[in-house]
């Protein structure tokens, strides 16, 4: 590695979208919008949100970061980050670490015809109450819409979050 160049990759290497990522390349970039949350055990709330999907060149993975804030004050609420690993057969694996210490391992499917990604938790770690999470992302008329359902040790799977985001 050239000590004047921090990257071990040769300068002539070209960034290429990995074939496994190509079907979900519409996600790449930043998305911003608003959402609503609620659950049987908490008061309903609204929030602002930004998602960032990025693709490390030539790798079969999409990096993911998310942050939310209170619409009234701009105060930070929640954040998470992780990796999405789409497979050529239409399945996907997702790992997410949340700012509250909870971690998720999810598996699911994606449809390139319908632009829908459905995820179901295989593992929810470091959670005292959360036992399951489902996420569904849809591209609807150019907007990224999602719904998150959650189960806890006292409440069965229920709607928790939904948002509509526009690409920046």
XYZ file of N, CA and C in Angstrom:
504
model
N 0.845 -1.175 0.000
C 0.000 0.000 0.000
C 0.888 1.235 0.000
N 0.611 2.166 -0.887
C 1.342 3.415 -0.974
C 1.009 4.260 0.245
N 2.026 4.676 1.010
C 1.741 5.420 2.232
C 1.147 6.796 1.952
N 1.236 7.288 0.710
C 0.603 8.558 0.353
C -0.850 8.372 -0.067
N -1.238 7.121 -0.254
C -2.609 6.804 -0.677
C -3.205 5.914 0.410
N -4.290 6.365 1.059
C -4.850 5.615 2.173
C -5.601 4.371 1.750
N -5.938 4.251 0.480
C -6.701 3.107 0.006
C -5.767 2.057 -0.573
N -5.971 0.785 -0.214
C -5.136 -0.270 -0.778
C -5.524 -0.593 -2.222
N -6.652 -0.074 -2.707
C -7.101 -0.358 -4.075
C -6.295 0.467 -5.063
N -5.941 -0.145 -6.194
C -5.221 0.614 -7.206
C -6.109 1.737 -7.747
N -5.474 2.856 -8.136
C -6.231 4.002 -8.628
C -7.032 3.686 -9.878
N -6.618 2.710 -10.636
C -7.298 2.398 -11.887
C -8.571 1.569 -11.694
N -8.825 1.103 -10.447
C -10.013 0.286 -10.242
C -11.267 1.153 -10.364
N -12.284 0.649 -11.057
C -13.525 1.374 -11.249
C -14.587 0.828 -10.306
N -15.339 1.726 -9.708
C -16.434 1.306 -8.838
C -17.538 0.717 -9.704
N -17.962 -0.483 -9.344
C -18.986 -1.184 -10.103
C -20.085 -1.623 -9.150
N -21.328 -1.444 -9.574
C -22.445 -1.941 -8.786
C -22.446 -3.461 -8.889
N -22.368 -4.107 -7.753
C -22.354 -5.568 -7.723
C -23.674 -6.102 -8.275
N -23.654 -7.187 -9.062
C -24.893 -7.736 -9.633
C -25.966 -8.074 -8.591
N -25.562 -8.462 -7.389
C -26.545 -8.782 -6.354
C -27.274 -7.528 -5.871
N -26.620 -6.385 -5.942
C -27.184 -5.115 -5.475
C -28.034 -4.448 -6.553
N -27.725 -4.703 -7.805
C -28.394 -4.012 -8.917
C -29.928 -3.992 -8.822
N -30.606 -5.096 -8.468
C -32.071 -5.045 -8.400
C -32.625 -4.077 -7.357
N -31.822 -3.742 -6.361
C -32.259 -2.822 -5.309
C -31.547 -1.473 -5.398
N -30.903 -1.211 -6.522
C -30.136 0.033 -6.660
C -31.013 1.273 -6.565
N -32.326 1.128 -6.773
C -33.226 2.278 -6.619
C -33.220 2.818 -5.193
N -32.811 1.998 -4.220
C -32.739 2.445 -2.834
C -31.570 3.391 -2.580
N -30.513 3.272 -3.375
C -29.268 3.988 -3.095
C -29.483 5.494 -3.073
N -28.898 6.132 -2.071
C -29.026 7.574 -1.897
C -29.677 7.887 -0.571
N -30.044 9.161 -0.424
C -30.686 9.620 0.816
C -32.169 9.845 0.568
N -32.950 9.494 1.578
C -34.397 9.651 1.575
C -34.783 10.420 2.828
N -35.738 11.331 2.696
C -36.171 12.099 3.863
C -37.683 12.269 3.835
N -38.279 12.244 5.035
C -39.718 12.431 5.114
C -40.194 12.411 6.550
N -41.460 12.052 6.704
C -42.080 12.034 8.017
C -42.775 10.705 8.257
N -42.904 10.379 9.532
C -43.560 9.135 9.907
C -44.419 9.297 11.128
N -45.150 8.231 11.408
C -46.016 8.174 12.582
C -45.733 6.872 13.312
N -45.786 6.948 14.624
C -45.566 5.758 15.428
C -46.621 5.624 16.500
N -46.744 4.426 16.992
C -47.671 4.132 18.070
C -47.553 2.667 18.431
N -48.205 2.312 19.486
C -48.209 0.932 19.941
C -49.198 0.864 21.088
N -49.789 -0.282 21.365
C -50.778 -0.353 22.449
C -50.262 0.118 23.805
N -48.949 0.075 24.014
C -48.401 0.424 25.328
C -47.791 1.831 25.390
N -47.863 2.620 24.268
C -47.286 3.972 24.263
C -48.245 4.942 23.565
N -48.003 6.233 23.766
C -48.769 7.261 23.071
C -48.290 7.390 21.634
N -49.191 7.744 20.736
C -48.833 7.961 19.326
C -47.903 9.172 19.212
N -47.096 9.185 18.153
C -46.141 10.275 17.947
C -45.844 10.425 16.459
N -45.329 11.577 16.086
C -44.882 11.847 14.716
C -43.390 12.124 14.758
N -42.725 11.908 13.637
C -41.286 12.109 13.605
C -40.817 12.448 12.195
N -39.669 13.096 12.127
C -38.959 13.292 10.868
C -37.920 12.198 10.751
N -37.548 11.888 9.511
C -36.626 10.756 9.320
C -35.765 10.940 8.087
N -34.543 10.426 8.179
C -33.665 10.353 7.010
C -33.037 8.964 6.963
N -33.130 8.329 5.803
C -32.469 7.048 5.535
C -31.362 7.289 4.530
N -30.285 6.573 4.662
C -29.202 6.630 3.694
C -28.813 5.200 3.337
N -28.953 4.862 2.063
C -28.518 3.566 1.543
C -27.306 3.828 0.664
N -26.223 3.121 0.908
C -25.010 3.300 0.110
C -24.427 1.939 -0.253
N -23.665 1.922 -1.313
C -23.125 0.666 -1.841
C -21.604 0.709 -1.861
N -20.943 -0.058 -0.977
C -19.484 -0.156 -1.079
C -19.138 -0.767 -2.439
N -18.344 -0.080 -3.238
C -18.075 -0.540 -4.612
C -17.645 -2.009 -4.684
N -18.231 -2.705 -5.638
C -17.871 -4.084 -5.975
C -18.219 -5.116 -4.897
N -18.965 -4.739 -3.882
C -19.328 -5.661 -2.801
C -20.811 -6.004 -2.891
N -21.228 -7.219 -2.519
C -22.639 -7.624 -2.616
C -23.473 -7.176 -1.419
N -23.359 -5.903 -1.053
C -24.002 -5.408 0.155
C -24.413 -3.945 -0.022
N -25.469 -3.566 0.695
C -25.912 -2.172 0.771
C -25.767 -1.753 2.233
N -25.045 -0.667 2.473
C -24.954 -0.106 3.810
C -26.191 0.742 4.082
N -26.562 0.849 5.357
C -27.819 1.501 5.726
C -27.640 2.291 7.006
N -28.079 3.545 7.006
C -28.157 4.320 8.237
C -29.515 4.995 8.287
N -30.002 5.208 9.502
C -31.309 5.816 9.704
C -31.236 6.694 10.932
N -31.912 7.840 10.869
C -32.031 8.686 12.046
C -33.400 9.351 12.040
N -33.943 9.550 13.243
C -35.239 10.217 13.382
C -35.106 11.351 14.388
N -36.057 12.294 14.305
C -36.071 13.436 15.205
C -37.499 13.886 15.439
N -37.701 14.584 16.556
C -39.007 15.137 16.880
C -39.300 16.272 15.906
N -40.466 16.238 15.294
C -40.832 17.289 14.347
C -40.927 18.652 15.017
N -41.389 18.689 16.256
C -41.611 19.960 16.946
C -40.313 20.675 17.318
N -39.285 19.921 17.676
C -38.064 20.546 18.197
C -36.791 20.196 17.429
N -36.830 19.164 16.589
C -35.616 18.707 15.917
C -34.744 17.834 16.798
N -35.177 17.584 18.024
C -34.409 16.765 18.965
C -34.276 15.333 18.439
N -33.055 14.757 18.455
C -32.875 13.380 17.996
C -33.726 12.396 18.789
N -34.229 11.367 18.095
C -35.044 10.343 18.748
C -34.379 8.971 18.683
N -34.124 8.491 17.499
C -33.680 7.103 17.299
C -32.712 7.078 16.131
N -31.806 6.134 16.163
C -30.945 5.902 14.995
C -30.577 4.428 14.951
N -30.222 3.988 13.751
C -29.787 2.608 13.562
C -28.924 2.543 12.317
N -28.155 1.481 12.222
C -27.324 1.276 11.039
C -27.133 -0.221 10.832
N -26.752 -0.559 9.620
C -26.544 -1.974 9.338
C -26.226 -2.228 7.890
N -26.455 -3.474 7.485
C -26.149 -3.909 6.127
C -27.270 -4.775 5.580
N -27.555 -4.575 4.322
C -28.557 -5.356 3.586
C -27.800 -6.185 2.557
N -28.040 -7.503 2.554
C -27.346 -8.404 1.632
C -28.359 -9.102 0.725
N -28.678 -8.484 -0.423
C -29.601 -9.136 -1.364
C -28.920 -10.307 -2.065
N -29.693 -11.342 -2.339
C -29.192 -12.532 -3.020
C -29.830 -12.621 -4.407
N -29.160 -13.237 -5.366
C -29.710 -13.342 -6.726
C -31.062 -14.056 -6.816
N -31.397 -14.866 -5.810
C -32.663 -15.623 -5.850
C -33.852 -14.833 -5.288
N -33.658 -13.534 -4.981
C -34.757 -12.724 -4.474
C -34.914 -12.730 -2.964
N -33.966 -13.356 -2.271
C -33.987 -13.296 -0.807
C -33.018 -12.213 -0.348
N -33.160 -11.840 0.907
C -32.293 -10.792 1.447
C -32.051 -11.056 2.926
N -30.856 -10.725 3.365
C -30.487 -10.800 4.779
C -30.134 -9.387 5.231
N -30.612 -9.012 6.414
C -30.380 -7.660 6.927
C -29.930 -7.774 8.381
N -28.900 -7.017 8.734
C -28.480 -6.888 10.127
C -28.547 -5.412 10.494
N -29.121 -5.127 11.669
C -29.317 -3.745 12.107
C -28.937 -3.632 13.574
N -28.177 -2.598 13.910
C -27.883 -2.254 15.298
C -28.576 -0.927 15.595
N -29.394 -0.913 16.634
C -30.142 0.286 16.997
C -29.429 1.057 18.112
N -29.673 2.364 18.182
C -29.036 3.211 19.198
C -29.442 2.840 20.615
N -30.552 2.138 20.780
C -30.997 1.715 22.113
C -30.366 0.388 22.544
N -29.445 -0.145 21.730
C -28.747 -1.375 22.079
C -29.343 -2.632 21.479
N -30.535 -2.537 20.927
C -31.197 -3.694 20.321
C -30.538 -4.016 18.968
N -30.396 -5.282 18.675
C -29.874 -5.709 17.378
C -30.888 -6.647 16.719
N -30.940 -6.561 15.392
C -31.868 -7.399 14.627
C -31.109 -8.152 13.546
N -31.446 -9.397 13.368
C -31.049 -10.167 12.191
C -32.360 -10.520 11.503
N -32.502 -10.067 10.270
C -33.741 -10.286 9.541
C -33.467 -11.009 8.232
N -34.447 -11.773 7.807
C -34.413 -12.408 6.494
C -35.726 -12.099 5.811
N -35.675 -12.104 4.496
C -36.901 -11.800 3.779
C -36.743 -11.975 2.291
N -37.613 -11.287 1.576
C -37.639 -11.372 0.111
C -37.784 -9.977 -0.464
N -37.415 -9.869 -1.748
C -37.674 -8.631 -2.480
C -38.203 -8.988 -3.857
N -39.063 -8.109 -4.345
C -39.647 -8.273 -5.666
C -39.227 -7.095 -6.528
N -38.517 -7.376 -7.611
C -38.119 -6.310 -8.523
C -39.300 -5.835 -9.365
N -40.293 -6.686 -9.555
C -41.480 -6.288 -10.314
C -42.343 -5.315 -9.525
N -42.499 -5.572 -8.222
C -43.373 -4.745 -7.389
C -42.611 -3.723 -6.540
N -41.277 -3.779 -6.557
C -40.449 -2.917 -5.709
C -40.881 -2.997 -4.248
N -40.998 -4.230 -3.747
C -41.388 -4.499 -2.367
C -40.310 -5.344 -1.697
N -39.965 -4.960 -0.477
C -39.017 -5.714 0.343
C -39.731 -6.076 1.635
N -39.800 -7.368 1.946
C -40.452 -7.824 3.170
C -39.425 -8.530 4.037
N -39.351 -8.109 5.297
C -38.364 -8.642 6.229
C -39.047 -9.148 7.488
N -38.502 -10.230 8.027
C -39.004 -10.835 9.261
C -37.798 -11.124 10.152
N -37.874 -10.748 11.431
C -36.741 -10.982 12.319
C -36.520 -12.475 12.539
N -35.275 -12.848 12.458
C -34.824 -14.195 12.813
C -34.289 -14.179 14.240
N -33.753 -13.017 14.622
C -33.167 -12.841 15.945
C -33.333 -11.387 16.350
N -33.785 -11.155 17.557
C -33.793 -9.822 18.160
C -32.950 -9.966 19.414
N -31.797 -9.321 19.426
C -30.865 -9.481 20.531
C -30.788 -8.268 21.428
N -30.414 -8.522 22.667
C -30.240 -7.489 23.686
C -31.545 -6.735 23.958
N -32.655 -7.437 23.815
C -33.966 -6.820 24.024
C -34.645 -7.465 25.226
N -35.055 -6.635 26.166
C -35.738 -7.197 27.332
C -37.213 -7.460 27.049
N -37.803 -6.724 26.077
C -39.235 -6.860 25.819
C -39.574 -7.256 24.383
N -38.817 -6.778 23.393
C -39.151 -7.003 21.987
C -38.834 -8.448 21.605
N -39.821 -9.134 21.016
C -39.634 -10.533 20.637
C -39.673 -10.758 19.121
N -40.165 -9.774 18.361
C -40.225 -9.934 16.917
C -40.471 -8.613 16.219
N -39.924 -8.489 15.009
C -40.081 -7.277 14.202
C -40.272 -7.683 12.749
N -41.239 -7.071 12.101
C -41.427 -7.218 10.651
C -41.311 -5.835 10.029
N -40.657 -5.766 8.875
C -40.529 -4.509 8.135
C -40.944 -4.764 6.697
N -41.676 -3.814 6.123
C -42.055 -3.890 4.714
C -41.780 -2.533 4.078
N -40.948 -2.531 3.037
C -40.615 -1.322 2.285
C -41.244 -1.441 0.904
N -41.819 -0.317 0.416
C -42.426 -0.281 -0.918
C -42.039 1.014 -1.609
N -41.749 0.920 -2.884
C -41.570 2.116 -3.696
C -42.926 2.408 -4.325
N -43.527 3.561 -3.966
C -44.865 3.922 -4.430
C -44.787 5.293 -5.102
N -44.948 5.304 -6.414
C -44.902 6.544 -7.194
C -43.659 7.367 -6.862
N -42.521 6.705 -6.749
C -41.251 7.365 -6.490
C -40.942 7.615 -5.026
N -41.904 7.396 -4.123
C -41.674 7.575 -2.686
C -41.360 6.231 -2.047
N -40.493 6.249 -1.055
C -40.194 5.038 -0.295
C -41.087 5.039 0.937
N -41.963 4.058 1.011
C -42.904 3.926 2.126
C -42.548 2.661 2.896
N -42.679 2.728 4.202
C -42.439 1.513 4.979
C -43.393 1.419 6.146
N -43.531 0.189 6.621
C -44.293 -0.122 7.820
C -43.463 -1.073 8.667
N -43.487 -0.849 9.966
C -42.794 -1.727 10.903
C -43.823 -2.235 11.905
N -43.896 -3.540 12.054
C -44.736 -4.174 13.068
C -43.810 -4.761 14.129
N -44.300 -4.799 15.365
C -43.458 -5.265 16.460
C -44.278 -6.122 17.425
N -43.625 -7.122 17.982
C -44.211 -7.946 19.037
C -43.335 -7.820 20.273
N -43.983 -7.874 21.431
C -43.237 -7.848 22.690
C -43.663 -9.045 23.532
N -43.071 -9.136 24.698
C -43.427 -10.251 25.577
C -44.845 -10.128 26.131
N -45.520 -8.971 25.925
C -46.898 -8.832 26.397
C -47.897 -8.460 25.289
N -47.420 -8.086 24.094
C -48.301 -7.692 22.990
C -47.907 -8.473 21.745
N -48.906 -9.064 21.069
C -48.627 -9.781 19.818
C -48.237 -8.785 18.721
N -47.827 -9.288 17.594
C -47.380 -8.449 16.484
C -48.428 -7.393 16.143
N -48.028 -6.116 16.240
C -48.928 -4.979 16.024
C -48.210 -3.919 15.200
N -48.946 -3.081 14.462
C -48.307 -1.951 13.777
C -47.596 -1.041 14.784
N -46.407 -0.559 14.408
C -45.621 0.302 15.284
C -45.221 1.602 14.585
N -44.679 1.513 13.372
C -44.200 2.687 12.652
C -44.643 2.635 11.197
N -44.832 3.828 10.601
C -45.025 3.914 9.165
C -44.538 5.285 8.719
N -43.950 5.328 7.535
C -43.406 6.578 7.040
C -43.438 6.618 5.519
N -43.339 7.841 5.008
C -43.263 8.093 3.566
C -42.109 9.050 3.349
N -41.143 8.611 2.523
C -39.899 9.363 2.323
C -39.693 9.677 0.852
N -39.119 10.856 0.586
C -38.792 11.264 -0.782
C -37.286 11.241 -0.958
N -36.856 10.888 -2.151
C -35.432 10.827 -2.429
C -34.867 12.249 -2.553
N -33.749 12.483 -1.906
C -33.105 13.799 -1.963
C -32.242 13.923 -3.201
